[in-house]
XYZ file of C-alpha atoms in Angstrom:
748
model
C 10.287 -8.144 -36.520
C 11.423 -11.224 -39.295
C 8.864 -13.246 -41.519
C 7.768 -16.635 -39.761
C 9.395 -18.646 -42.488
C 12.900 -16.999 -43.501
C 16.538 -18.458 -43.984
C 19.395 -16.872 -43.672
C 23.199 -17.447 -43.568
C 25.630 -16.114 -40.943
C 29.273 -16.030 -42.188
C 31.806 -17.273 -39.074
C 35.444 -17.061 -39.522
C 37.319 -19.305 -37.044
C 41.028 -20.005 -37.959
C 40.733 -18.373 -41.387
C 38.370 -20.740 -42.638
C 34.513 -19.954 -43.639
C 32.078 -21.869 -42.352
C 28.287 -21.191 -43.041
C 25.599 -22.150 -40.640
C 22.137 -22.243 -41.885
C 19.734 -20.711 -39.347
C 15.773 -20.730 -39.771
C 13.901 -18.296 -38.006
C 10.441 -20.644 -38.265
C 9.053 -20.408 -34.533
C 5.938 -21.616 -33.077
C 3.962 -18.911 -31.108
C 2.695 -19.765 -28.017
C 0.043 -18.134 -26.339
C -1.851 -18.607 -22.819
C -4.628 -16.893 -20.641
C -4.688 -17.182 -16.878
C -7.539 -16.727 -15.326
C -7.971 -14.524 -11.942
C -11.042 -14.687 -9.648
C -12.061 -11.290 -11.081
C -12.724 -11.851 -14.201
C -9.886 -9.918 -16.136
C -7.186 -12.464 -17.681
C -3.906 -11.999 -17.973
C -2.258 -12.880 -21.170
C 1.163 -14.688 -21.718
C 2.660 -15.111 -24.997
C 6.161 -16.023 -26.710
C 8.082 -17.155 -29.884
C 6.957 -13.571 -31.509
C 9.585 -10.777 -29.880
C 13.209 -11.283 -29.021
C 14.012 -14.620 -30.357
C 18.093 -14.386 -30.148
C 17.469 -14.278 -26.155
C 17.624 -17.279 -24.213
C 14.172 -16.632 -23.311
C 11.435 -14.043 -23.824
C 7.533 -13.313 -23.062
C 4.932 -10.730 -23.245
C 2.593 -10.232 -20.408
C -0.316 -8.520 -21.060
C -3.122 -7.358 -18.180
C -5.669 -5.128 -19.644
C -3.958 -2.427 -21.976
C -0.644 -2.536 -20.235
C 1.930 -5.108 -21.898
C 5.657 -5.720 -20.814
C 7.873 -7.452 -22.768
C 10.483 -9.636 -20.643
C 13.733 -11.325 -22.003
C 16.544 -13.233 -20.233
C 20.171 -14.016 -21.474
C 22.765 -16.104 -19.555
C 26.149 -16.752 -20.437
C 27.648 -20.072 -21.505
C 30.828 -19.143 -19.331
C 30.823 -19.041 -15.330
C 31.630 -16.494 -13.605
C 34.437 -16.217 -11.337
C 32.100 -14.987 -8.494
C 30.488 -17.608 -5.724
C 27.121 -15.846 -6.063
C 24.853 -15.483 -8.613
C 25.700 -12.284 -10.693
C 22.153 -11.680 -11.558
C 20.889 -8.030 -13.060
C 17.289 -6.951 -13.446
C 16.876 -3.821 -15.443
C 12.843 -2.602 -15.757
C 12.362 0.378 -18.039
C 9.560 2.669 -18.448
C 8.822 3.941 -21.888
C 7.130 7.156 -22.522
C 6.466 5.817 -26.394
C 4.322 3.000 -24.434
C 1.755 5.729 -22.780
C 1.738 7.612 -26.279
C 3.981 10.548 -24.242
C 7.430 12.269 -25.230
C 9.898 12.698 -22.236
C 10.034 16.370 -20.970
C 13.674 16.360 -20.323
C 16.363 18.598 -22.673
C 16.989 15.389 -24.991
C 13.699 14.287 -25.201
C 14.186 10.676 -24.549
C 14.894 8.600 -21.679
C 17.817 8.872 -19.409
C 18.925 7.301 -16.562
C 16.660 4.946 -14.248
C 14.088 6.838 -12.191
C 13.150 6.014 -8.610
C 10.332 3.810 -9.504
C 12.469 1.850 -12.159
C 14.639 1.099 -9.532
C 12.214 -0.061 -6.734
C 10.347 -2.231 -9.645
C 13.803 -3.635 -10.923
C 14.334 -4.717 -6.927
C 10.798 -6.378 -7.089
C 11.308 -8.252 -9.743
C 14.928 -9.631 -8.736
C 13.406 -10.402 -5.103
C 10.689 -12.668 -6.673
C 13.322 -14.443 -8.949
C 16.254 -14.933 -7.234
C 15.149 -17.431 -4.448
C 14.412 -19.868 -7.531
C 18.017 -20.256 -9.023
C 20.105 -23.026 -8.248
C 22.522 -22.810 -5.430
C 25.593 -23.490 -7.605
C 24.580 -21.496 -10.952
C 27.010 -18.430 -11.010
C 26.472 -17.449 -14.322
C 26.176 -14.132 -15.487
C 22.398 -13.226 -16.114
C 20.371 -10.275 -17.188
C 16.649 -10.092 -17.406
C 15.663 -6.786 -19.071
C 11.724 -6.010 -18.787
C 10.626 -3.400 -21.406
C 6.987 -1.505 -21.141
C 5.472 -2.225 -24.364
C 2.101 -0.286 -23.760
C 0.786 0.892 -20.592
C -2.778 2.453 -19.684
C -3.759 4.504 -16.578
C -5.989 1.513 -15.276
C -3.812 -1.533 -14.820
C 0.037 -0.925 -12.993
C 2.428 -2.811 -14.878
C 4.625 -4.009 -11.689
C 2.803 -7.624 -11.466
C 2.541 -7.539 -15.014
C 6.372 -7.491 -15.658
C 7.006 -10.130 -12.838
C 4.647 -12.687 -14.649
C 6.479 -11.564 -18.060
C 10.012 -12.583 -16.077
C 9.083 -15.703 -14.798
C 7.410 -16.948 -17.777
C 10.680 -15.874 -19.899
C 12.703 -17.899 -17.480
C 10.462 -21.006 -17.606
C 10.652 -20.782 -21.364
C 14.397 -20.255 -21.599
C 17.090 -23.112 -21.269
C 18.461 -21.600 -18.248
C 18.294 -23.379 -15.186
C 15.483 -22.100 -12.697
C 13.098 -23.824 -10.325
C 10.595 -21.658 -11.083
C 7.648 -20.308 -12.031
C 6.615 -17.768 -9.751
C 3.405 -15.967 -9.979
C 2.505 -12.389 -8.942
C -0.684 -10.590 -8.139
C -1.315 -7.592 -6.475
C -4.285 -7.011 -3.833
C -5.921 -4.431 -2.266
C -8.730 -4.070 0.383
C -12.060 -1.762 -0.168
C -14.894 -1.676 2.612
C -13.340 -4.810 4.017
C -13.361 -6.829 0.735
C -10.204 -7.817 -0.603
C -9.533 -7.130 -4.413
C -7.454 -9.198 -6.622
C -5.502 -6.728 -9.252
C -6.875 -3.411 -8.209
C -7.036 -0.566 -10.816
C -5.353 2.788 -10.013
C -8.674 4.326 -9.269
C -9.054 1.205 -6.820
C -6.130 1.622 -5.203
C -6.679 5.239 -4.432
C -9.619 4.267 -2.673
C -7.899 1.057 -1.044
C -6.576 0.665 2.591
C -4.134 -2.046 1.332
C -1.447 -2.333 -2.025
C 0.566 -5.627 -1.248
C 2.120 -7.656 -4.368
C 2.479 -11.289 -3.503
C 4.851 -13.846 -5.627
C 4.500 -17.203 -4.937
C 5.645 -20.736 -6.234
C 3.699 -23.925 -6.636
C 2.450 -25.501 -3.177
C 1.711 -22.351 -2.113
C 4.910 -21.451 -0.978
C 5.447 -17.523 -0.236
C 8.715 -16.048 -2.648
C 8.028 -12.249 -2.140
C 5.686 -9.888 0.044
C 6.100 -6.154 -0.232
C 3.410 -3.619 0.264
C 1.985 -0.463 2.006
C -1.377 0.077 4.058
C -3.530 2.006 5.801
C -3.035 1.289 9.484
C -4.685 -2.267 8.167
C -5.286 -4.917 10.892
C -2.934 -7.953 11.355
C -5.927 -10.394 10.321
C -6.509 -8.554 7.525
C -3.621 -8.745 6.033
C -3.040 -12.352 6.765
C -6.229 -12.927 4.844
C -4.795 -10.839 2.042
C -1.524 -13.080 1.660
C -3.685 -16.162 1.561
C -5.735 -15.161 -1.208
C -2.988 -13.647 -3.049
C -1.082 -16.757 -2.817
C -3.963 -18.674 -3.898
C -4.328 -16.575 -6.561
C -0.810 -16.758 -7.905
C -1.224 -20.398 -8.424
C -3.230 -19.516 -11.195
C -0.296 -17.875 -13.130
C 2.379 -21.012 -11.914
C 0.226 -23.175 -13.746
C -0.653 -21.527 -16.855
C 2.915 -20.736 -16.927
C 3.827 -24.471 -16.747
C 1.445 -25.323 -19.391
C 3.386 -22.691 -21.528
C 6.720 -24.517 -20.679
C 5.351 -27.796 -21.626
C 4.659 -26.917 -25.041
C 7.056 -24.337 -25.787
C 9.823 -24.400 -23.211
C 13.087 -25.086 -24.071
C 15.287 -28.146 -22.521
C 17.267 -26.745 -19.811
C 20.783 -26.385 -20.230
C 23.327 -28.048 -18.362
C 26.346 -26.564 -16.798
C 29.558 -27.129 -15.119
C 29.726 -27.157 -11.800
C 32.708 -26.993 -9.127
C 34.515 -30.146 -8.935
C 33.495 -31.547 -4.986
C 36.191 -30.658 -2.210
C 38.153 -33.352 -1.189
C 36.610 -34.813 2.146
C 39.879 -34.896 3.977
C 40.077 -31.192 2.993
C 36.780 -30.386 4.285
C 37.288 -32.320 7.549
C 40.949 -30.480 8.091
C 38.856 -26.977 7.859
C 36.709 -28.270 10.069
C 38.755 -29.758 12.754
C 41.061 -26.504 12.762
C 38.103 -23.905 13.100
C 34.933 -25.441 14.429
C 35.714 -25.099 17.952
C 37.033 -21.699 18.128
C 34.187 -20.313 15.881
C 32.297 -21.740 18.581
C 34.012 -20.161 21.393
C 33.378 -16.834 19.235
C 30.052 -17.248 18.617
C 28.853 -18.126 22.065
C 30.866 -15.250 23.534
C 27.640 -12.634 24.024
C 30.715 -9.701 25.075
C 31.296 -9.389 21.240
C 30.136 -6.761 18.892
C 29.983 -6.394 15.581
C 33.551 -5.193 14.863
C 35.441 -7.648 17.618
C 33.267 -10.752 16.267
C 34.387 -10.043 12.515
C 37.650 -9.412 13.683
C 38.079 -12.856 15.441
C 36.349 -15.039 13.233
C 38.974 -13.415 10.404
C 41.766 -14.150 12.473
C 40.656 -17.759 12.809
C 40.227 -17.954 8.752
C 43.283 -16.664 8.087
C 45.105 -18.921 10.924
C 43.159 -21.671 8.718
C 44.607 -20.717 5.637
C 48.014 -20.536 6.865
C 47.960 -23.788 8.264
C 46.455 -25.274 5.129
C 48.860 -23.306 2.714
C 50.990 -26.506 1.854
C 47.906 -28.277 0.234
C 47.401 -28.332 -3.369
C 43.942 -26.822 -3.110
C 43.179 -22.895 -3.942
C 42.874 -20.626 -1.509
C 39.281 -19.321 -2.685
C 37.992 -23.147 -2.051
C 39.390 -22.973 1.423
C 37.833 -19.947 2.006
C 34.644 -21.304 0.777
C 34.849 -24.348 3.115
C 35.668 -22.239 6.004
C 32.503 -19.923 5.257
C 30.177 -22.699 4.973
C 31.605 -24.583 8.364
C 30.734 -21.244 9.821
C 27.381 -20.965 8.400
C 26.500 -24.303 9.609
C 27.917 -23.724 13.294
C 26.252 -20.243 13.437
C 23.311 -22.038 12.453
C 23.218 -25.251 14.605
C 24.142 -23.402 17.416
C 20.538 -21.204 17.627
C 18.672 -24.879 17.516
C 20.869 -26.251 20.298
C 21.210 -23.196 22.718
C 18.111 -21.212 21.816
C 20.380 -18.426 22.050
C 22.146 -16.104 19.574
C 25.126 -15.179 19.188
C 24.766 -11.810 21.083
C 23.308 -13.809 24.018
C 19.725 -12.764 23.046
C 16.661 -15.148 23.150
C 14.928 -15.674 19.823
C 12.194 -13.252 20.800
C 14.306 -10.612 22.710
C 14.746 -6.893 21.296
C 18.407 -5.187 21.303
C 18.630 -2.365 23.847
C 16.691 0.791 22.428
C 17.859 4.277 23.552
C 15.989 7.425 22.086
C 16.852 11.557 21.863
C 14.777 14.393 20.590
C 15.653 17.538 19.873
C 19.422 17.598 19.300
C 20.173 20.715 17.573
C 18.185 24.057 17.921
C 18.230 25.219 14.103
C 16.803 21.890 12.901
C 12.793 21.953 12.900
C 12.917 18.026 14.094
C 15.459 15.961 15.217
C 16.049 12.507 16.851
C 18.717 9.925 17.320
C 17.624 6.262 17.168
C 20.182 3.691 18.496
C 18.802 -0.211 18.537
C 22.008 -2.359 19.672
C 24.686 -1.082 17.084
C 22.310 0.387 14.582
C 22.322 4.306 15.139
C 20.065 7.010 12.845
C 19.891 10.499 12.601
C 16.723 11.650 11.510
C 15.958 15.371 10.609
C 12.873 17.056 9.722
C 12.777 20.131 7.176
C 9.539 22.028 6.521
C 9.425 24.156 3.282
C 6.712 26.057 0.842
C 4.105 24.102 -1.156
C 6.447 24.760 -4.498
C 9.277 22.539 -2.925
C 7.219 19.144 -3.130
C 8.641 16.280 -5.097
C 7.490 16.286 -8.832
C 7.088 12.796 -10.318
C 7.645 11.970 -13.803
C 5.381 11.660 -16.409
C 4.831 7.882 -16.634
C 4.732 7.874 -12.666
C 2.014 9.964 -12.852
C 0.293 7.664 -15.736
C 0.327 4.738 -13.853
C 0.280 5.528 -9.891
C -1.970 8.962 -10.279
C 0.786 10.544 -8.083
C 1.652 14.061 -9.315
C 3.685 15.286 -6.639
C 4.536 14.179 -2.991
C 4.435 16.723 -0.084
C 5.989 14.540 2.394
C 9.119 12.415 1.086
C 11.750 10.732 3.100
C 15.627 10.237 2.068
C 17.726 7.482 3.288
C 21.378 8.044 3.159
C 23.856 4.860 3.999
C 27.523 6.161 3.905
C 30.022 4.161 4.249
C 31.704 4.843 7.233
C 28.217 3.205 8.838
C 30.044 0.088 8.520
C 33.535 0.967 9.032
C 34.492 0.847 5.545
C 36.070 3.404 2.860
C 33.814 4.091 0.020
C 33.024 6.977 -2.613
C 30.360 9.290 -1.790
C 27.738 9.816 -4.814
C 24.031 9.471 -5.800
C 21.797 6.924 -3.761
C 22.182 3.409 -5.195
C 19.394 0.953 -5.869
C 19.651 -0.199 -2.328
C 19.454 3.184 -0.596
C 16.481 4.064 -2.927
C 14.997 0.654 -1.897
C 15.219 1.198 2.008
C 14.226 4.904 1.742
C 11.197 4.056 0.131
C 10.246 1.303 2.187
C 10.765 3.478 5.602
C 8.429 6.251 3.796
C 5.905 4.079 2.985
C 6.068 2.646 6.757
C 5.509 6.893 8.078
C 3.102 7.946 5.107
C -0.241 6.768 6.410
C 0.394 8.331 9.910
C 1.274 11.891 8.625
C -1.647 14.133 8.117
C -1.918 16.444 5.024
C -0.477 19.338 5.722
C 0.001 22.764 3.686
C 3.608 22.800 3.681
C 6.182 20.418 2.274
C 7.884 17.853 4.682
C 11.359 16.548 3.823
C 12.518 13.700 6.493
C 16.398 12.484 6.287
C 17.494 9.433 7.653
C 21.319 9.112 7.889
C 22.708 5.743 8.915
C 25.628 6.668 11.405
C 26.121 3.112 12.319
C 24.585 -0.093 11.144
C 24.400 -3.840 12.338
C 21.004 -4.582 10.741
C 17.807 -3.342 9.849
C 18.820 0.206 9.495
C 15.292 0.833 7.360
C 13.141 -0.131 10.274
C 15.599 1.966 12.270
C 14.669 5.074 10.032
C 10.689 4.562 10.508
C 11.426 4.447 14.502
C 13.898 7.725 14.346
C 11.362 9.308 11.659
C 8.306 8.917 14.221
C 10.358 10.499 16.679
C 11.850 13.378 14.490
C 8.378 14.280 13.078
C 6.756 14.503 16.549
C 9.810 16.401 17.711
C 8.851 18.941 14.577
C 5.478 18.810 16.568
C 3.558 17.260 13.407
C 0.368 15.853 14.377
C 0.675 12.058 13.934
C -2.093 9.746 14.013
C 0.036 7.669 16.195
C 3.957 6.581 16.772
C 5.655 4.196 14.180
C 7.882 1.716 14.623
C 9.445 -0.740 12.401
C 11.615 -4.262 13.262
C 13.151 -7.073 11.169
C 12.198 -10.535 11.436
C 14.698 -13.479 10.313
C 14.362 -17.515 10.088
C 17.023 -20.073 10.380
C 15.901 -23.773 8.993
C 16.653 -27.124 8.578
C 15.173 -29.187 5.596
C 14.688 -32.865 5.037
C 15.832 -35.135 2.264
C 13.052 -33.931 0.094
C 14.063 -30.018 0.533
C 11.068 -29.299 2.815
C 11.497 -27.223 5.559
C 11.535 -29.482 8.709
C 12.110 -27.329 11.540
C 12.838 -23.423 12.097
C 13.402 -20.687 14.376
C 12.125 -17.251 14.329
C 14.539 -14.223 15.010
C 13.146 -11.074 16.509
C 15.172 -7.543 15.858
C 17.632 -9.257 13.294
C 21.465 -8.791 13.643
C 23.502 -7.952 10.347
C 25.167 -11.573 10.471
C 21.692 -12.911 11.184
C 20.713 -11.625 8.096
C 23.662 -13.037 6.002
C 23.607 -16.239 7.768
C 19.941 -16.772 7.797
C 17.023 -17.613 5.260
C 14.821 -14.625 5.359
C 14.811 -10.668 6.346
C 11.117 -9.858 6.892
C 10.766 -6.384 7.458
C 7.263 -5.004 8.952
C 6.476 -1.350 10.266
C 3.306 -0.149 11.865
C 1.499 1.465 15.000
C 0.202 -0.509 17.652
C -2.956 -0.830 15.919
C -2.091 -1.965 12.215
C 0.813 -2.688 9.833
C 1.957 0.387 7.544
C 4.622 -1.369 5.441
C 6.300 -4.687 5.142
C 8.728 -6.271 2.625
C 9.716 -9.902 2.691
C 13.236 -10.734 1.333
C 13.594 -14.615 1.022
C 16.639 -16.791 0.602
C 14.787 -19.859 0.237
C 12.778 -21.257 -2.497
C 9.562 -20.478 -0.969
C 7.919 -20.483 2.704
C 5.136 -21.772 3.859
C 2.004 -19.693 4.888
C 2.485 -20.819 8.364
C 5.956 -19.589 8.548
C 4.831 -16.162 7.057
C 2.276 -15.945 9.742
C 4.211 -16.457 12.799
C 6.492 -14.237 11.401
C 3.872 -11.123 11.305
C 2.758 -12.172 14.495
C 6.178 -11.481 16.073
C 6.784 -8.376 14.069
C 3.443 -7.057 15.628
C 4.445 -8.128 19.157
C 8.244 -6.296 18.733
C 6.839 -3.221 17.064
C 4.737 -2.425 20.316
C 7.037 -2.870 22.732
C 9.331 -0.837 20.443
C 6.830 1.868 20.576
C 6.082 1.437 24.189
C 10.150 2.454 24.918
C 9.777 5.292 22.167
C 6.843 6.829 24.564
C 9.446 7.187 27.212
C 10.979 9.644 25.247
C 8.253 11.647 23.672
C 4.676 10.138 23.637
C 2.776 13.262 21.913
C 3.879 15.811 19.153
C 5.675 19.049 20.762
C 3.555 21.761 21.453
C 4.393 25.244 20.546
C 6.321 26.741 18.107
C 10.131 27.179 17.763
C 11.278 30.543 16.807
C 12.975 29.272 13.262
C 9.539 27.317 12.114
C 8.037 28.217 8.938
C 4.961 30.231 8.872
C 1.847 30.112 6.271
C -0.576 32.739 5.764
C -3.467 33.407 3.142
C -3.592 37.018 1.884
C -6.388 38.726 -0.121
C -5.249 41.532 -2.650
C -7.846 43.338 -4.529
C -7.458 42.568 -8.529
C -6.976 46.033 -9.091
C -4.073 45.926 -6.706
C -2.484 42.979 -8.290
C 0.111 44.628 -10.479
C 1.541 46.591 -7.137
C 1.878 43.128 -5.540
C 3.540 41.389 -8.459
C 5.759 43.997 -10.030
C 6.955 43.909 -13.554
C 7.518 40.676 -14.767
C 6.961 39.097 -11.053
C 10.161 41.538 -9.645
C 8.701 42.286 -6.662
C 7.984 38.895 -5.536
C 11.540 37.706 -6.614
C 13.072 40.596 -4.640
C 11.071 39.398 -1.672
C 12.329 36.015 -1.918
C 15.861 36.656 -2.425
C 15.884 39.290 0.769
C 13.656 37.630 3.136
C 13.082 33.796 1.807
C 9.484 34.515 1.644
C 7.399 32.584 -1.218
C 4.212 34.129 -2.491
C 1.890 31.883 -4.513
C -1.484 32.316 -5.936
C -4.329 30.184 -5.003
C -7.054 32.351 -6.985
C -7.768 35.657 -8.446
C -7.734 37.534 -5.081
C -6.026 34.985 -2.747
C -2.399 34.288 -2.243
C -0.629 31.683 -0.199
C 2.539 33.370 1.572
C 5.174 30.991 3.139
C 7.698 32.312 5.718
C 10.782 30.846 6.676
C 10.401 31.989 9.994
C 7.934 34.486 12.055
C 10.756 37.518 11.490
C 10.714 36.785 8.064
C 6.563 36.887 7.701
C 6.688 40.271 9.784
C 9.145 41.859 7.347
C 7.512 40.812 4.383
C 4.044 42.067 5.772
C 5.842 45.665 5.934
C 6.912 45.161 2.411
C 4.004 44.260 0.918
C 1.780 46.688 2.513
C 4.726 49.697 1.801
C 3.922 48.127 -2.293
C 0.479 47.835 -2.069
C 0.224 51.307 -0.722
C 2.427 53.315 -3.485
C 0.662 54.475 -6.196
C 0.892 52.456 -9.539
C 2.783 54.096 -12.483
C 0.450 54.979 -15.112
C 0.806 53.598 -18.178
C 1.797 56.503 -21.148
C 0.469 56.091 -24.594
C 2.474 57.433 -27.522
C 1.277 60.361 -29.047
C -1.336 61.153 -26.138
C -1.468 65.158 -25.117
C -0.922 65.433 -21.387
C -0.670 68.334 -18.659
C 2.691 69.090 -17.589
C 3.902 70.608 -14.514
C 7.165 73.095 -15.006
C 9.405 71.949 -11.738
C 12.700 73.567 -12.617
C 14.032 76.245 -14.961
C 17.117 75.700 -17.042
C 18.682 77.667 -19.812
C 18.247 74.812 -22.102
C 14.587 74.050 -21.577
C 12.184 73.536 -18.691
C 11.512 70.157 -16.294
C 8.751 68.956 -16.200
C 6.406 66.154 -14.482
C 3.287 64.433 -15.772
C 2.131 62.581 -12.460
C 3.175 62.648 -8.956
C 6.231 60.720 -8.168
C 7.747 60.793 -11.768
C 11.483 61.809 -12.134
C 11.365 64.994 -13.984
C 11.836 65.046 -17.512
C 13.340 67.910 -19.641
C 11.428 69.668 -22.602
C 14.246 71.337 -24.708
C 14.037 75.240 -26.325
C 13.406 73.798 -29.253
C 10.480 71.757 -28.572
C 8.693 74.568 -26.466
C 8.338 77.107 -29.403
C 8.695 77.162 -33.468
C 10.832 80.209 -32.722
C 14.514 80.072 -31.563
C 14.518 81.015 -27.901
C 17.438 81.532 -25.819
C 15.363 80.787 -22.537
C 12.157 79.627 -21.428
C 11.147 82.576 -19.595
C 10.436 84.749 -22.558
C 7.100 82.204 -23.262
C 6.573 83.402 -19.826
C 6.872 80.135 -17.944
C 7.770 79.799 -14.557
C 8.257 77.187 -11.998
C 4.379 75.989 -11.133
C 3.639 76.635 -14.771
C 1.328 73.818 -16.780
C 2.010 73.336 -20.071
C 0.416 70.874 -22.609
C 2.755 68.475 -24.223
C 2.754 65.507 -26.857
C 4.341 62.140 -25.563
C 6.358 60.753 -27.897
C 8.098 57.507 -26.359
C 11.578 57.225 -24.966
C 14.564 57.829 -26.745
C 16.263 54.512 -27.763
C 19.883 55.495 -26.407
C 19.237 57.190 -23.009
C 15.841 55.751 -22.530
C 14.414 59.812 -21.430
C 10.609 60.550 -21.870
C 10.508 62.950 -25.091
C 8.004 65.559 -24.864
C 6.656 68.320 -27.462
C 4.793 71.675 -26.902
C 6.015 72.988 -30.119
C 3.788 70.453 -31.903
C 0.546 71.929 -30.191
C 1.059 75.319 -31.080
C 0.652 76.948 -34.401
C 3.682 78.505 -36.098
C 4.063 82.014 -36.631
C 2.495 84.042 -39.698
C 5.034 84.472 -42.644
C 6.529 87.848 -43.066
C 5.055 89.108 -46.735
C 8.548 90.320 -48.518
C 7.966 92.800 -51.250
C 10.486 92.603 -54.663
C 9.215 95.875 -55.757
C 11.559 99.036 -54.198
C 8.939 101.631 -54.778
């Protein structure tokens, strides 16, 4: 960090001339505290760190601090959208820990980092100007973290303040708070221990005038009225953050930069595009017989026809495409207001056709196929041993209190689901986000189980709301596997089409139930809600407008609750309760008690018996305490085979440990010319005692010593030969040498 009053020179060399520029690092450090109703303030400070960035701010809640920086390029991007990248990174050093991987440093982003990055992105993106297409990067670094205050909302507020203080054009700020519910009381910014007891974990991001920008959370089947109460309170508390950031911006913020915008298109070109395309677009969008592919192909043909007819003009093709897409979006939205119908012929609150099927393949523990319109998801369930639980990384354990998950969902979205060609590889940010949302929607209804449960949701066809279809298919698959769910769950996506007045406020709107892919693209909101008939388990709002009034949020939740109840009724026609009885390939778990003195017989040397049992039968044995063991078998047949093997191991007598230099009684089992073969205990492989080790005198056959099969002799144990590994025994060392012969030198 540079001192407060430092002057230094930078050397620039444009066109072979030297230019010297005087830079001063003298800055004014700004700090402000944000009061919350729970009495624990949020501290925001700027001007101390990362002063080369366009904007930087450190947010601190308790002992959790996050540094957020923003940098935006001065040159406009060639894309027609905002290329915004949000990167949130957890640092092990922030918790006083060292990463436990091989390199002992932070590697690629973890799932929690990806989810938090998406959370920040959705909170900030709607407030950028429509025509601002400059590469922008927001980096959130964890400086310090305690095990009390979760860092997600701290990072959102830090990023909001950094953008507000920077010269990057942005219509913020936003404020974010987390809400919980304990004993029917809503709690502001609950701690980690509070969240363990809470029925709700909701993050609300709102801007001025109580406009909601982002919602994300999960709950233990919370009632609709309790959720609405929490959203209202969260929006109110977020205003404290907004006002504090505005005050900090007024005193320490930079002047917003001026940026180049595209030259307005000539009105005659716009009129030409509208004249050539509007009627054909209306015909396509009013034809309910079109499906996703045929509608897209028809619109593409019209687009190409218009471009060909206007090819002789001097207008760039990219600009013509933008004109066509703008006209298409306007007509699509206007037709919904005019006809109160959607492009597939449905009414505003009508669901697509739904079909369900379970028990698709016999080897699977549970399976289901959920089809909603042209969205198709295949869900499968697999049970495994407790050792297969998903282990969390160190920082996730510290910040969330979760060490491992014995129920998890993996979401897959291959390229063929949309009829495209793409590469297969690890799941991206989108897949991680959708999978986490579907998992949160099902987790409250899945009871605690001894075995680990993995639910996979593979999207085979996609035309909107595949994550909510994964909730529906996952619920069906779990019931097909016999999991005793507390209640079936379903999910639905709610959309919005709005019109604004001259001041930018929403003047009219229509709420769309069960969103299509094109409605998501052309609309203003994608609000996903999952839950049971009784309450809500998960929700996520992706808003494209710079804030939604609370009235629209409340109406959307009501529409979602009505729709998911209808979906559950359809699902119950397929399967309405967990499947009774066991499949032959279902795993089995038992507890086994082994006496302490028999533990070595069960485990074997270095656990060899358990390893052999797992490799040959697939059965896993894990200790519970000193005498009890948990036995997991992939099937009943494997369990029976394991019982037989374990019983045989416990019945065998333990091989005694021989002590070096000890004397043992050996029994002769075979006579040989070179010595005798003896055993020291039953079951032992015979060991040779050579003639040279039987007596001090040189003998040619052991029979001269009166030995025979069945004779018992005393031998001393000298370990094993280091080369051959044979037992080394000796009788000679236990006998006295013969007396020496007296020789006389005098012959007389």
